[in-house]
XYZ file of C-alpha atoms in Angstrom:
684
model
C 16.884 24.371 -13.029
C 15.293 21.738 -10.799
C 15.364 19.259 -13.686
C 19.197 19.431 -13.724
C 20.912 16.042 -13.441
C 21.662 15.159 -9.816
C 25.182 14.142 -10.860
C 26.164 17.801 -11.183
C 25.142 18.819 -7.666
C 28.189 19.672 -5.548
C 29.161 16.541 -3.598
C 27.524 13.990 -5.919
C 29.497 12.894 -9.000
C 28.897 9.797 -11.202
C 29.252 7.072 -8.517
C 27.023 8.691 -5.925
C 24.517 9.583 -8.671
C 24.110 5.859 -9.425
C 23.344 5.180 -5.757
C 20.822 8.040 -5.656
C 19.135 6.645 -8.765
C 18.304 3.497 -6.764
C 16.112 5.822 -4.655
C 14.544 7.222 -7.869
C 16.502 10.455 -7.436
C 17.629 11.541 -10.912
C 17.308 15.338 -10.708
C 17.628 18.168 -8.182
C 13.820 18.267 -8.028
C 13.700 14.546 -7.199
C 16.109 15.123 -4.304
C 14.111 18.032 -2.878
C 10.936 15.950 -3.137
C 12.583 12.946 -1.413
C 10.982 13.550 1.966
C 12.197 12.130 5.307
C 10.484 9.036 6.713
C 10.869 10.331 10.286
C 12.772 12.870 12.387
C 15.211 13.006 15.296
C 14.789 15.745 17.872
C 18.231 17.160 18.660
C 17.034 20.438 20.106
C 17.943 19.576 23.694
C 21.449 18.632 24.827
C 21.278 16.219 27.749
C 23.818 16.106 30.564
C 25.099 12.644 31.472
C 23.455 12.662 34.909
C 20.033 13.300 33.271
C 20.141 9.896 31.537
C 18.345 7.374 33.728
C 17.187 4.892 31.084
C 18.436 3.648 27.677
C 17.500 5.720 24.627
C 18.717 8.063 21.919
C 20.330 11.241 23.262
C 22.363 14.261 22.173
C 25.341 14.956 24.461
C 28.101 17.540 24.537
C 31.221 15.819 25.907
C 34.977 16.270 26.203
C 37.487 13.559 25.203
C 39.612 13.088 28.326
C 42.278 10.622 27.141
C 43.719 9.216 23.921
C 41.311 6.620 22.411
C 42.342 2.938 22.469
C 42.460 1.244 19.069
C 42.509 -2.575 18.721
C 41.981 -5.201 16.026
C 39.689 -7.861 17.505
C 39.178 -9.931 14.333
C 40.757 -10.125 10.900
C 38.166 -7.747 9.461
C 37.059 -5.862 12.590
C 38.644 -3.044 14.575
C 37.380 -1.299 17.684
C 37.970 2.174 19.125
C 37.168 2.974 22.773
C 37.040 6.637 23.784
C 36.349 7.892 27.332
C 34.470 11.214 27.458
C 32.921 13.385 30.165
C 30.859 16.467 30.816
C 30.443 18.359 34.086
C 28.145 15.644 35.493
C 29.641 12.262 34.578
C 31.459 9.913 32.201
C 30.501 7.908 29.072
C 32.360 5.424 26.845
C 32.120 5.836 23.062
C 32.675 2.592 21.123
C 33.293 2.579 17.357
C 33.566 -0.507 15.130
C 35.494 -0.307 11.831
C 35.833 3.484 11.956
C 39.642 3.704 11.885
C 39.593 7.174 10.293
C 38.320 8.578 13.605
C 41.742 8.059 15.228
C 42.996 11.139 13.364
C 39.883 13.173 14.241
C 39.484 12.393 17.955
C 41.704 14.867 19.803
C 42.201 14.709 23.548
C 40.810 17.757 25.359
C 38.407 18.701 22.522
C 34.610 19.004 22.958
C 32.218 17.036 20.707
C 28.528 16.666 20.047
C 27.606 12.970 20.265
C 24.248 11.547 19.137
C 23.328 7.872 19.482
C 21.745 5.071 21.467
C 22.979 5.110 25.046
C 23.046 1.860 27.040
C 23.342 1.610 30.799
C 25.106 -1.371 32.407
C 26.131 -1.549 36.069
C 25.727 2.223 36.358
C 28.091 2.910 33.431
C 26.996 4.579 30.187
C 28.102 3.501 26.725
C 27.080 4.344 23.152
C 28.110 2.337 20.073
C 28.875 3.926 16.685
C 27.241 7.263 17.548
C 27.361 10.270 15.245
C 30.146 12.557 16.402
C 31.093 16.071 15.314
C 33.362 18.754 16.694
C 31.329 21.027 18.998
C 32.475 24.185 17.213
C 31.191 23.141 13.766
C 28.281 20.716 14.220
C 25.273 22.212 12.393
C 22.871 19.493 13.599
C 22.862 20.215 17.329
C 19.831 22.189 18.495
C 17.741 21.141 15.488
C 15.117 18.602 14.424
C 16.985 16.410 11.931
C 15.530 14.339 9.063
C 15.872 10.567 8.705
C 15.656 9.324 5.105
C 15.011 5.986 3.474
C 18.441 4.661 2.472
C 20.079 2.365 -0.036
C 23.372 0.454 0.150
C 26.359 2.791 0.156
C 24.453 5.960 1.092
C 24.269 7.141 4.694
C 21.627 9.403 6.201
C 24.347 11.967 6.841
C 25.275 12.041 3.132
C 21.677 12.529 1.951
C 21.080 15.201 4.596
C 24.139 17.180 3.436
C 23.120 16.861 -0.222
C 19.597 18.123 0.520
C 21.087 21.037 2.473
C 23.394 21.871 -0.461
C 20.486 21.666 -2.925
C 18.462 24.133 -0.862
C 21.412 26.539 -0.623
C 21.875 26.588 -4.407
C 18.351 26.072 -5.777
C 16.008 27.537 -3.140
C 14.890 30.413 -5.389
C 14.238 27.994 -8.272
C 11.417 26.288 -6.352
C 8.119 27.604 -7.722
C 4.560 27.110 -6.523
C 2.451 24.404 -8.146
C -0.772 25.689 -6.619
C -2.126 29.029 -7.873
C -1.661 31.903 -5.408
C -5.430 32.286 -4.959
C -5.713 28.676 -3.690
C -2.739 29.085 -1.330
C -4.367 32.166 0.222
C -7.917 30.796 0.359
C -6.914 27.580 2.126
C -4.246 29.235 4.328
C -1.366 27.176 2.936
C 2.286 28.154 2.526
C 4.574 28.488 -0.498
C 6.097 25.344 -1.977
C 9.664 26.391 -1.108
C 8.691 26.995 2.534
C 6.756 23.716 2.634
C 9.708 21.716 1.312
C 12.325 23.244 3.594
C 10.084 22.733 6.637
C 9.469 19.112 5.726
C 13.202 18.440 5.455
C 14.382 20.684 8.306
C 11.375 21.676 10.443
C 12.102 24.520 12.851
C 8.935 23.972 14.897
C 5.748 21.890 14.947
C 3.488 24.649 13.602
C 5.590 25.206 10.473
C 5.968 21.447 9.982
C 2.178 20.883 10.192
C 1.493 23.686 7.710
C 4.144 22.310 5.331
C 2.654 18.826 5.555
C -0.840 20.133 4.870
C 0.383 22.179 1.889
C 2.079 19.234 0.185
C -0.820 16.885 0.981
C -3.256 19.421 -0.488
C -1.077 19.829 -3.563
C -0.623 16.099 -4.215
C -4.289 15.312 -3.645
C -5.439 18.130 -5.926
C -3.118 16.929 -8.699
C -4.458 13.384 -8.339
C -8.117 14.386 -8.108
C -8.062 16.777 -11.091
C -6.274 14.121 -13.153
C -8.849 11.465 -12.287
C -11.747 13.853 -12.944
C -10.306 14.582 -16.383
C -9.986 10.886 -17.196
C -13.573 10.358 -16.056
C -14.805 13.282 -18.153
C -13.007 11.922 -21.210
C -14.625 8.521 -20.696
C -18.051 10.082 -20.224
C -17.681 12.237 -23.313
C -17.115 9.052 -25.277
C -20.446 8.375 -26.942
C -21.072 4.654 -26.829
C -22.923 3.151 -29.764
C -23.162 -0.069 -27.766
C -26.689 -0.464 -26.417
C -26.951 -3.285 -23.893
C -30.672 -3.463 -23.226
C -31.623 -7.126 -23.745
C -31.945 -8.639 -20.268
C -33.525 -11.990 -21.226
C -30.508 -14.231 -20.466
C -29.609 -12.303 -17.317
C -33.131 -12.495 -15.892
C -33.295 -16.200 -16.749
C -30.105 -16.779 -14.785
C -31.597 -15.002 -11.756
C -34.694 -17.206 -11.962
C -32.583 -20.366 -11.761
C -30.296 -19.275 -8.920
C -30.849 -21.325 -5.727
C -31.039 -18.092 -3.717
C -32.563 -14.623 -4.007
C -30.364 -11.593 -4.489
C -30.188 -9.009 -1.702
C -31.816 -5.580 -2.000
C -28.313 -4.069 -2.272
C -27.517 -6.314 -5.263
C -30.798 -5.388 -6.986
C -30.093 -1.688 -6.365
C -26.669 -1.974 -8.043
C -28.177 -3.925 -10.971
C -30.679 -1.079 -11.469
C -27.802 1.465 -11.489
C -25.923 -0.636 -14.049
C -28.979 -1.001 -16.303
C -29.454 2.792 -16.251
C -25.848 3.171 -17.447
C -26.166 0.507 -20.141
C -29.158 2.104 -21.819
C -27.654 5.625 -21.838
C -25.662 6.956 -24.775
C -22.426 7.111 -22.758
C -20.019 4.312 -21.953
C -20.532 2.981 -18.424
C -17.556 3.476 -16.118
C -18.719 2.087 -12.750
C -17.084 0.631 -9.639
C -18.868 -1.956 -7.473
C -17.512 -1.806 -3.956
C -18.634 -4.721 -1.798
C -17.368 -6.676 1.163
C -15.988 -10.217 0.859
C -18.947 -12.523 0.163
C -21.445 -9.737 -0.605
C -22.184 -11.097 -4.094
C -20.317 -8.782 -6.477
C -19.452 -11.595 -8.902
C -23.105 -12.552 -9.493
C -23.895 -8.920 -10.323
C -20.948 -8.944 -12.757
C -22.232 -12.194 -14.357
C -25.700 -10.600 -14.716
C -24.121 -7.639 -16.536
C -22.071 -9.937 -18.801
C -25.221 -11.857 -19.754
C -26.957 -8.565 -20.643
C -24.022 -7.859 -22.974
C -24.177 -11.336 -24.547
C -27.967 -11.323 -25.054
C -27.589 -7.860 -26.648
C -25.230 -9.365 -29.242
C -21.832 -8.463 -27.772
C -18.856 -10.187 -26.130
C -17.840 -9.662 -22.499
C -14.453 -9.986 -20.795
C -13.435 -10.240 -17.145
C -9.862 -9.541 -15.975
C -8.553 -10.641 -12.540
C -5.127 -9.952 -10.960
C -4.198 -13.611 -10.307
C -4.693 -16.901 -12.101
C -6.399 -18.393 -9.041
C -8.956 -15.562 -8.947
C -9.513 -15.806 -12.717
C -10.193 -19.543 -12.438
C -12.607 -18.941 -9.546
C -14.555 -16.356 -11.551
C -14.661 -18.706 -14.542
C -16.055 -21.485 -12.321
C -18.762 -19.111 -10.965
C -19.721 -17.974 -14.474
C -19.918 -21.587 -15.735
C -22.036 -22.569 -12.736
C -24.513 -19.724 -13.387
C -24.696 -20.546 -17.108
C -25.187 -24.294 -16.511
C -27.826 -23.762 -13.785
C -29.965 -21.776 -16.213
C -29.187 -24.092 -19.146
C -27.893 -21.198 -21.250
C -26.132 -21.858 -24.555
C -23.221 -19.508 -23.930
C -19.583 -20.140 -24.807
C -17.057 -19.096 -22.120
C -13.300 -19.724 -21.800
C -10.441 -18.782 -19.464
C -7.095 -17.382 -20.660
C -4.047 -17.006 -18.381
C -0.279 -16.986 -18.646
C -0.169 -20.755 -18.157
C -2.716 -21.605 -20.880
C -0.964 -24.044 -23.258
C 0.072 -22.637 -26.636
C -2.238 -24.800 -28.770
C -5.254 -24.157 -26.529
C -4.397 -20.457 -26.395
C -4.268 -20.219 -30.183
C -7.710 -21.803 -30.489
C -9.203 -19.465 -27.818
C -7.790 -16.403 -29.607
C -9.238 -17.608 -32.938
C -12.698 -18.157 -31.421
C -12.573 -14.758 -29.725
C -11.688 -12.980 -32.971
C -14.307 -14.873 -34.989
C -17.039 -14.205 -32.412
C -17.449 -17.888 -31.449
C -16.737 -17.004 -27.793
C -19.236 -14.964 -25.787
C -17.301 -14.540 -22.521
C -13.566 -14.605 -21.818
C -12.080 -14.603 -18.305
C -8.373 -14.069 -17.718
C -5.422 -12.309 -16.149
C -3.145 -9.624 -17.635
C -2.914 -12.016 -20.606
C -6.135 -10.402 -21.871
C -4.453 -7.063 -22.577
C -1.698 -8.527 -24.778
C -1.643 -7.204 -28.335
C -2.594 -10.530 -29.983
C -5.912 -10.740 -28.084
C -8.615 -9.509 -30.494
C -12.405 -9.418 -30.097
C -15.081 -9.442 -32.771
C -17.435 -7.115 -30.875
C -16.425 -6.382 -27.286
C -19.290 -4.698 -25.427
C -18.356 -5.026 -21.745
C -15.073 -5.029 -19.803
C -15.097 -6.219 -16.175
C -12.001 -5.930 -13.953
C -11.740 -7.333 -10.434
C -9.713 -5.919 -7.522
C -9.424 -2.448 -9.063
C -6.417 -1.362 -6.983
C -4.297 -4.002 -8.755
C -4.919 -2.397 -12.163
C -4.209 1.162 -13.290
C -6.418 3.332 -15.454
C -4.030 2.631 -18.334
C -4.513 -1.147 -18.061
C -8.295 -0.789 -18.034
C -8.047 1.544 -21.004
C -5.865 -0.948 -22.900
C -8.513 -3.641 -22.529
C -11.381 -1.286 -23.380
C -9.509 -0.135 -26.512
C -9.993 -3.640 -27.909
C -13.607 -2.614 -28.524
C -15.438 0.475 -29.730
C -16.015 2.330 -26.425
C -17.227 -0.738 -24.479
C -18.908 -0.381 -21.086
C -16.614 -0.781 -18.079
C -17.449 -2.407 -14.746
C -14.868 -2.577 -11.952
C -15.119 -4.595 -8.723
C -13.236 -4.443 -5.436
C -13.617 -6.285 -2.137
C -11.163 -3.957 -0.427
C -13.209 -1.932 2.072
C -12.318 1.738 1.708
C -14.069 4.573 3.581
C -16.389 6.503 1.269
C -14.371 9.714 1.694
C -11.270 7.961 0.359
C -13.153 5.948 -2.265
C -14.473 9.166 -3.824
C -10.886 10.425 -3.966
C -9.159 7.253 -5.177
C -11.758 6.291 -7.734
C -12.414 9.772 -9.059
C -12.621 8.406 -12.615
C -15.471 6.019 -11.722
C -19.098 6.163 -10.594
C -19.425 4.184 -7.369
C -22.018 1.543 -6.458
C -22.047 -0.043 -3.028
C -23.179 -3.546 -2.040
C -23.461 -2.989 1.694
C -25.655 -5.973 2.588
C -24.577 -9.580 3.100
C -26.613 -12.534 1.747
C -28.805 -14.161 4.419
C -27.429 -17.261 6.133
C -23.752 -16.378 5.748
C -21.974 -17.329 8.973
C -20.227 -14.697 11.036
C -16.567 -15.499 11.653
C -15.905 -15.502 15.414
C -12.865 -13.337 16.187
C -10.554 -13.663 19.195
C -7.750 -11.301 20.213
C -4.995 -12.940 22.276
C -1.556 -12.038 23.611
C 1.731 -13.570 22.500
C 1.756 -15.760 25.639
C -1.426 -17.509 24.483
C -0.021 -18.482 21.077
C 0.439 -22.142 22.018
C -3.234 -22.402 23.002
C -4.074 -21.091 19.533
C -1.891 -23.815 17.982
C -3.770 -26.448 20.023
C -7.070 -24.950 18.835
C -5.897 -25.266 15.231
C -4.860 -28.900 15.795
C -8.386 -29.799 16.984
C -9.795 -28.401 13.741
C -7.196 -30.201 11.619
C -7.951 -33.455 13.452
C -11.626 -33.065 12.548
C -10.732 -32.719 8.863
C -10.725 -28.943 8.588
C -7.844 -26.690 7.391
C -6.184 -23.508 8.669
C -4.100 -20.477 7.732
C -1.202 -19.185 9.852
C -0.151 -15.695 8.742
C 3.290 -14.210 9.426
C 3.998 -10.609 8.390
C 7.515 -10.984 6.949
C 9.153 -13.414 4.537
C 12.646 -13.280 6.051
C 14.278 -12.279 9.302
C 14.665 -8.544 9.828
C 17.345 -7.057 12.061
C 15.106 -4.109 12.846
C 11.811 -5.832 13.559
C 11.341 -8.693 15.965
C 8.657 -10.409 13.902
C 7.980 -13.994 12.916
C 9.096 -14.613 9.333
C 7.054 -17.013 7.219
C 10.039 -19.166 6.261
C 11.387 -19.492 9.803
C 7.911 -19.980 11.244
C 7.220 -22.738 8.721
C 10.428 -24.581 9.655
C 9.768 -24.140 13.374
C 6.148 -25.336 13.274
C 6.938 -28.232 10.927
C 9.507 -29.591 13.367
C 7.583 -28.891 16.580
C 3.877 -28.086 17.090
C 2.681 -29.433 13.740
C 5.263 -32.186 13.120
C 2.519 -34.743 12.463
C 0.598 -32.580 9.980
C 1.082 -31.594 6.347
C 2.183 -27.945 6.318
C 2.547 -25.687 3.301
C 4.489 -22.440 2.799
C 3.371 -19.504 0.657
C 4.991 -16.085 0.228
C 5.420 -13.341 -2.335
C 8.983 -14.224 -3.329
C 7.880 -17.560 -4.784
C 7.336 -17.807 -8.539
C 3.751 -17.752 -9.803
C 4.059 -21.448 -10.686
C 5.195 -22.321 -7.159
C 2.354 -20.296 -5.653
C -0.270 -21.949 -7.841
C 1.055 -25.410 -6.910
C 0.860 -24.691 -3.162
C -2.619 -23.109 -3.384
C -3.939 -26.016 -5.454
C -2.586 -28.532 -2.927
C -4.263 -26.561 -0.134
C -7.525 -26.459 -2.086
C -7.353 -30.229 -2.685
C -6.740 -30.882 1.019
C -3.198 -32.189 0.555
C -1.992 -29.362 2.847
C -3.679 -29.128 6.273
C -2.286 -25.784 7.442
C -0.859 -23.061 5.225
C 1.880 -20.824 6.661
C 1.748 -17.683 4.578
C 2.312 -13.957 4.257
C -0.516 -11.688 3.080
C -0.402 -13.118 -0.467
C -3.542 -15.059 0.553
C -5.326 -11.747 1.215
C -7.180 -11.838 -2.097
C -8.317 -14.696 -4.288
C -7.769 -17.845 -2.203
C -11.067 -19.677 -1.726
C -10.880 -22.865 0.353
C -14.327 -23.526 1.926
C -12.857 -26.238 4.176
C -10.518 -23.732 5.934
C -12.049 -22.736 9.290
C -9.245 -21.048 11.267
C -7.214 -17.948 10.426
C -4.349 -17.196 12.851
C -2.555 -13.860 12.321
C 0.717 -13.289 14.192
C 1.831 -9.740 15.026
C -1.656 -8.563 14.111
C -0.839 -5.073 15.427
C 1.425 -4.597 12.394
C -1.484 -4.778 9.914
C -4.146 -2.301 8.914
C -7.643 -3.306 10.011
C -8.858 -3.420 6.415
C -6.091 -5.899 5.625
C -6.895 -8.014 8.698
C -10.533 -8.022 7.605
C -9.492 -9.210 4.147
C -7.442 -12.009 5.714
C -10.375 -12.966 7.932
C -12.472 -13.223 4.770
C -10.442 -16.271 3.707
C -12.367 -18.369 6.274
C -16.110 -18.720 6.826
C -16.604 -19.572 3.156
C -18.103 -23.014 3.737
C -20.759 -24.597 5.951
C -18.536 -24.890 9.055
C -18.279 -22.322 11.855
C -15.017 -20.424 11.358
C -12.648 -18.487 13.598
C -10.079 -15.703 13.288
C -7.412 -15.456 16.013
C -5.376 -12.240 16.159
C -2.145 -12.294 18.164
C -1.658 -8.732 19.400
C 1.835 -8.175 20.811
C 1.409 -4.463 21.421
C 0.512 -3.199 24.883
C -0.805 0.170 23.645
C -4.435 1.220 24.157
C -4.624 2.312 20.507
C -3.738 -1.190 19.379
C -6.281 -2.793 21.749
C -8.989 -0.414 20.491
C -8.218 -1.338 16.888
C -8.332 -5.088 17.562
C -11.632 -4.731 19.438
C -13.239 -3.188 16.345
C -12.624 -6.472 14.532
C -14.132 -8.387 17.448
C -17.267 -6.219 17.382
C -18.136 -6.268 13.684
C -17.674 -8.199 10.439
C -18.744 -5.207 8.333
C -15.709 -4.175 6.289
C -16.945 -0.623 5.717
C -17.524 0.056 9.415
C -14.042 -1.371 10.074
C -12.460 0.830 7.396
C -14.166 3.977 8.708
C -13.084 3.196 12.291
C -9.532 2.396 11.198
C -9.275 5.730 9.407
C -10.760 7.540 12.416
C -8.150 6.016 14.755
C -5.076 6.087 12.512
C -5.822 8.866 10.025
C -6.047 8.519 6.227
C -2.279 8.469 5.673
C -1.698 5.518 7.998
C -4.827 3.824 6.691
C -3.139 3.292 3.346
C -0.365 1.280 4.986
C 2.876 0.534 3.199
C 1.508 -0.754 -0.078
C -2.270 -0.901 0.108
C -4.383 0.128 -2.853
C -1.455 0.682 -5.223
C -1.083 4.320 -4.176
C 2.717 4.520 -4.090
C 2.553 6.254 -7.467
C 0.804 9.199 -5.861
C 3.162 9.333 -2.867
C 0.484 10.387 -0.396
C 1.070 7.697 2.229
C 1.961 9.185 5.591
C 1.256 12.708 4.375
C -2.539 12.845 4.403
C -3.375 13.350 8.058
C -6.925 14.615 8.162
C -10.222 13.893 6.450
C -10.984 17.610 6.214
C -8.155 18.089 3.704
C -9.548 15.260 1.567
C -12.992 16.825 1.559
C -11.669 20.326 0.843
C -9.681 19.071 -2.143
C -12.599 17.137 -3.583
C -14.955 20.138 -3.407
C -12.273 22.434 -4.862
C -11.608 19.953 -7.709
C -15.296 19.906 -8.620
C -15.376 23.701 -8.590
C -12.287 23.976 -10.833
C -13.640 21.390 -13.295
C -16.890 23.354 -13.527
C -15.423 26.869 -13.743
C -12.017 26.308 -15.357
C -11.838 22.792 -16.901
C -8.934 23.780 -19.160
C -6.849 25.023 -16.178
C -6.150 28.303 -17.939
C -5.154 31.623 -16.444
C -2.492 32.870 -14.016
C -0.890 30.278 -11.789
C -2.482 27.194 -13.364
C 0.272 26.245 -15.817
C 2.472 24.546 -13.218
C -0.511 22.636 -11.831
C -1.489 21.542 -15.345
C 2.077 20.368 -16.064
C 2.261 18.336 -12.827
C -1.039 16.588 -13.586
C 0.084 15.716 -17.107
C 3.391 14.427 -15.725
C 1.791 12.264 -13.026
C -0.729 10.768 -15.448
C 1.622 10.543 -18.426
C 0.653 6.888 -18.932
C -3.049 7.689 -18.800
C -5.477 9.633 -20.983
C -5.444 13.303 -19.954
C -6.876 16.040 -22.144
C -7.923 19.367 -20.654
C -10.713 21.178 -22.449
């Protein structure tokens, strides 16, 4: 029933169905699972004399005279309606709502909900919601606010959700087995959904939120555990136990590895000599030396007679890794053939690389997504390395590993994630941690300033540019937003180019540029042809310019601390003292506390733990961090305890009932298979 086409729900039809599809709502079930982004509290009706400051209010008012209707422009009309209650008067103003002239009846009472402004002691609200007082079903309730698309109002979606509940409420079945619902004091799925759309009180809302969070996390964790188990069951006939080339490289390095790096190398070597395919994640802060550990592992593969590949999410990062690998090989004087393959590799060169790879003439290949294309063939692939794990799904890793006979897999990420979350997100991987920085690496000095001090920051940047250094200036949005008063990268670039930095070479970088345009700008910055780069967070990963010494982040309060730490990691990569300046425009204590964490420490894992403690796991993920939108758990996970409970329960289920058999488990099994339909799931 819940998989019925949304088009056939009363009030939808073909045209509205197309609009709903833009929100990924195709079925009744999709609509019921389309949760509000926030809520409006309409439980209390205010009297006019209670309103002393601007804000959103619910009023019950009487229309005291016929509304005035005027055309003020060719395509704009205005309606002015004077209303009152027992305590005062208010003017309702409507733009381009001509249909209301037939609905607004003098002497009738209405519920009005909207933003009230106060000017010279008079109250006015523009384009408020208005309903007759004898039939408005929203007054006295907490009402949902949904994410919208063009042509669909919040009112329309709210009514459709209400209709869906009226018709299909009894078709909503539990996904969690009854025993789990009782043991963890959760509620039924139908009660959880209705209280997330139309919460009657805070207690029921909190229980509903916990239930759905628990459900979603359990589905994700069991799916990842199954993938991991399937990988581990895969007997690997690839023995990588010749460490001669790798140890030779270490001997020629101009520095000694840290104890943390040696510890991870030991863990990797244990995996490589077992009879199971390695499936390990290296989590390490920016600059902690993950790449050298990866190169060591690749050299073990090569000296054991196999090929190794490394996949990175961007061409810039792939080229950087290739340069590091070549440097390590050349330092040790090793006779190893390595190449780089990306989307912009020329056809003739590409053809030759593919031939060498297939014939076994290449030992190491570094590249982007180009490596997983069907025409890329290996002679004997023994090791697959992927960088920045959250940019690649399990399926993409599997596609690359399928080019060999159960090769070993090593994954790297510089994104600091609290261990509690890492265990959840990377449930299909064993985790190694490089939690020690190489000696001698400079600490980036961090300042937190207010918006008023921005010009001083610009002067500070100029001094560095004048001495031959470079800088980043980060703006959070690409274009102007009507809803958020934030600096956009494009506008900021134009403003700074014509004012503060008119005598300097400025560059612009943002996510809406083509990959070719991005590469051109980054290369110019790397070559020193651009002094200061105005950018969005696309520089967060993979831009390495040792000459850049200042990172200025505007509206820093809008970012997660982990993301700010990643941005800060773009400077301090050379021999010059570097600085990160965060412009905090929020006056809240919470925001000040968060910024001060960055001032106190450069340890990404401490920062991530503190950020999660202050904001909660749901907020920690941010809007798009870590590629988790697929699992839809942003803003729904609100306590670490739930994460820990789910992980322990998942382990117990995998031990006692790995096939998910028995009463109540079929729906859970189906949901896992559906979520991971692109991945390898097989319950045993």
